Amino acid sequence: MHIVRDLLDKAVVDRHGRNMGRVDRVVIERRTGVPPRVVAIEIGPSALAGRLSATLGRWMMGLLHGLAVDEGQPLRVDVNHILGVTDTVKVDLAFGDTPAASVEHKLRGLVKRIPGAHR
Amino acid sequence: MSALLDLLLGIVTGIGGFVEVGSISTSAQAGAEFGFQLLWAVAVAAAMLALLTEMSGRLAVMSKRTIAAAVRERFGIHFQAVPLCAELVLDLLLLTAELGGAAIAVKLLTGIGFQWWVLPTGLLLWTTLWFSRFSIVEYGIGLLGLVTLSFVLAAWRLGPDTGDVARGFIPSLPSHDGVRYAFLAISIVGATVSPYLLNFYSSGTIEEDVTPDERWVNTATAYGGDVFGSVVSMGVLVTAAMVMQPLQIKIDSYEQAALMFVPAFGRWAVGLFAASLAIGCVGAALEISLNMGYMLSQIFGWSWSANKPRVENARFSCAFSFVLIAASALAVLGFDPLRLTMISVALTVVVMPLMVLPFLVLMNDTQFVKDQRNTVVGNAVLAALTVLGALMALVVIPLEILGG
Amino acid sequence: MRWQPLHRRAALLCLLAALSSSACARQDRRIEQHQQAFQSLSSSTRAILSAWLAGVTSGTYTATALEKTLALIEENRTALANNAALLVDPRGARLADAADHLSRLVALLIADVRAANAEAARNHLAALPLDRERR
């Protein structure tokens, strides 16, 4: 597998096909004497910002902390939970049960109060 | 039958979003200052847009990804961060200009300052987006946008010499103010080939679940719709050329621009102009706002769809709502919409190479377009457009300073 | 071969002449741009008023359009007034006077339209400066 071409920045979907985000970072384990291996993918704005620059990553974590949605961020998904990689990366998780849904849930709390939000 | 209806609606709705504050401003100024001489620029811009629109649609049909999503996956976030930031700024400026344009249209009829109309207009737009499915937004804009055919009707009623009009399609050197001529030619391209149009079109293709068997509808809609829309822009230019140029009136405001309808429509002039301006601006504003939601959702992997309840895609819903609020706040400050428009179209040209270049890769990558890759001719034209885009990007800001 | 003092003086004079002529050309261009802007605004004023006098447009639109025209005239006047070099030039000074006159006339026309006084509007329109149609 070509990590950059086939994994990084790909859309991630949960076991029900629901969008979870994108592969914002790939976690690679390096040990002496063995080839490096992908151990996990990370999903979340702090992972993405951290990829662009360390400072940006810290600012993003600060922002998430300020909004009280930083718990469990970024979501780290072990490779053992990856069900398959095609046009998307399917993982054996449910979006709503993960920290990837923190911001969505928080905003949903705001949106549902607006008339017409459920139409 | 359904595909044919989709095609007809697609072509007709090509007007919606095509004729808006940018195309009205640039075409009107071009006509007022250079007569028919810049008709070729409108034709070239329409051809560029049609080509890129068809490619956006084809990409969406074959890969089930929009431009924004495909660029993220193929080029990564380090590349995408630059056009993303540029487009966020650009779309915000353009949306502010569209809101201002719509508000000025109401001012023309009421005499009350345009800033008072910004918030009601913004609220109307937000309500439309909040409560409507994609098809209502798309087709509603298009059908209402038919009122902009007034420009074509005005041009026809003024009876321009067909030979003179035909000569306008052949590029020629201006008899005066070459810098201004070049600036307007490039601005016409910038006003027509807006980045948001391409991603909006590909998002719409996915919203409507167009299948590979129906890709001929995509091709016909892209070319037919953009040709149809460009005819209206040409109508603006010809009308301005017939009315404003003989009077030596340079168009520096929409209030002046309304005069171009007087000889053709008499008492209906201001009302028709205001309606055309308002509906054109409202249509474009709806598309820009919705596209902001689409673009951010697609780049960051959020769920998105205008056809699902807003609460199910809260981040998408908040994204398009927030950009409308931000643009309304800016428009209320009273920036002159015409000046803001000219700045926006110049900035569009600056980012154009970043917009066109990814197509060269994506439309030849079988991972995305499968067996529907570009032909050799298509690639050659696209490469030429990329080079042209880069050249225009280099000169547009100096030209704006010298000739804007 | 070293340049003789005479050659150096000649070269310096040529350079000065080139710079001066470039500065003059820029000044001419600026004056021409201001002239065109004021003529355009004067023509707009005539067109807006003519449509109102013919009963084709409403007083509301006419006053709105004239107010915008006045704002544009003031903008151009300010740009002209802020350029001392242009004001010192006799052409620039004449243009500044004509623009001042135009500004006052447009203000009077706005008042005429608001008062629905077509007669006064016609009289003021006849005095419009910088108007190509009158030439």
PDB file of C-alpha atoms in Angstrom, chain B residues 107-112 177 247-253 255-256 258-259 262 266-270 336 339 402, chain C residues 29 33 36 39-41 43-44 47-48 51 54-58 60-61 64-65 67-69 72 75 132-133:
ATOM      1  CA  LYS B 107     -32.750  50.821  -3.092  1.00  0.00           C
ATOM      2  CA  LEU B 108     -33.429  51.707  -6.747  1.00  0.00           C
ATOM      3  CA  LEU B 109     -37.134  51.119  -6.156  1.00  0.00           C
ATOM      4  CA  THR B 110     -37.496  52.493  -2.651  1.00  0.00           C
ATOM      5  CA  GLY B 111     -34.898  55.251  -2.382  1.00  0.00           C
ATOM      6  CA  ILE B 112     -33.870  53.886   1.020  1.00  0.00           C
ATOM      7  CA  ASP B 177      -6.976  53.220 -23.307  1.00  0.00           C
ATOM      8  CA  LEU B 247     -23.607  59.319 -24.182  1.00  0.00           C
ATOM      9  CA  GLN B 248     -20.014  58.728 -23.054  1.00  0.00           C
ATOM     10  CA  ILE B 249     -21.235  57.505 -19.691  1.00  0.00           C
ATOM     11  CA  LYS B 250     -18.788  55.279 -17.830  1.00  0.00           C
ATOM     12  CA  ILE B 251     -20.604  52.992 -15.465  1.00  0.00           C
ATOM     13  CA  ASP B 252     -19.407  53.683 -11.935  1.00  0.00           C
ATOM     14  CA  SER B 253     -22.579  52.679 -10.112  1.00  0.00           C
ATOM     15  CA  GLU B 255     -27.804  53.513 -10.324  1.00  0.00           C
ATOM     16  CA  GLN B 256     -26.194  54.701 -13.565  1.00  0.00           C
ATOM     17  CA  ALA B 258     -30.189  51.196 -14.734  1.00  0.00           C
ATOM     18  CA  LEU B 259     -30.310  53.922 -17.401  1.00  0.00           C
ATOM     19  CA  VAL B 262     -34.707  53.321 -20.499  1.00  0.00           C
ATOM     20  CA  GLY B 266     -39.525  53.117 -20.952  1.00  0.00           C
ATOM     21  CA  ARG B 267     -41.512  53.117 -17.699  1.00  0.00           C
ATOM     22  CA  TRP B 268     -40.604  49.502 -17.004  1.00  0.00           C
ATOM     23  CA  ALA B 269     -36.881  50.251 -17.193  1.00  0.00           C
ATOM     24  CA  VAL B 270     -35.936  50.724 -13.553  1.00  0.00           C
ATOM     25  CA  ASP B 336     -19.434  49.939  -2.472  1.00  0.00           C
ATOM     26  CA  ARG B 339     -15.888  48.357  -6.311  1.00  0.00           C
ATOM     27  CA  LEU B 402      -3.219  51.360 -13.792  1.00  0.00           C
TER      28      LEU B 402
ATOM     29  CA  ARG C  29      -3.062  61.608 -18.581  1.00  0.00           C
ATOM     30  CA  GLN C  33      -8.860  60.917 -16.736  1.00  0.00           C
ATOM     31  CA  GLN C  36     -13.490  62.035 -18.717  1.00  0.00           C
ATOM     32  CA  GLN C  39     -17.905  64.441 -18.375  1.00  0.00           C
ATOM     33  CA  SER C  40     -19.305  60.988 -17.747  1.00  0.00           C
ATOM     34  CA  LEU C  41     -20.954  62.155 -14.527  1.00  0.00           C
ATOM     35  CA  SER C  43     -23.771  63.079 -19.057  1.00  0.00           C
ATOM     36  CA  SER C  44     -25.232  60.717 -16.452  1.00  0.00           C
ATOM     37  CA  ALA C  47     -29.615  61.226 -18.876  1.00  0.00           C
ATOM     38  CA  ILE C  48     -31.136  60.694 -15.421  1.00  0.00           C
ATOM     39  CA  ALA C  51     -35.763  60.313 -18.232  1.00  0.00           C
ATOM     40  CA  ALA C  54     -40.070  62.613 -19.899  1.00  0.00           C
ATOM     41  CA  GLY C  55     -42.086  60.863 -17.185  1.00  0.00           C
ATOM     42  CA  VAL C  56     -40.308  57.556 -17.750  1.00  0.00           C
ATOM     43  CA  THR C  57     -38.675  57.201 -14.334  1.00  0.00           C
ATOM     44  CA  SER C  58     -39.950  57.952 -10.852  1.00  0.00           C
ATOM     45  CA  THR C  60     -37.605  58.132  -6.127  1.00  0.00           C
ATOM     46  CA  TYR C  61     -35.205  56.540  -8.618  1.00  0.00           C
ATOM     47  CA  THR C  64     -31.463  58.128  -5.653  1.00  0.00           C
ATOM     48  CA  ALA C  65     -29.439  58.103  -8.855  1.00  0.00           C
ATOM     49  CA  GLU C  67     -27.427  61.347  -4.977  1.00  0.00           C
ATOM     50  CA  LYS C  68     -25.102  58.575  -6.077  1.00  0.00           C
ATOM     51  CA  THR C  69     -23.856  60.755  -8.940  1.00  0.00           C
ATOM     52  CA  LEU C  72     -19.106  60.145  -7.230  1.00  0.00           C
ATOM     53  CA  GLU C  75     -15.004  61.617  -4.764  1.00  0.00           C
ATOM     54  CA  ARG C 132     -20.766  66.966 -24.355  1.00  0.00           C
ATOM     55  CA  GLU C 133     -24.300  67.309 -25.672  1.00  0.00           C
TER      56      GLU C 133
END
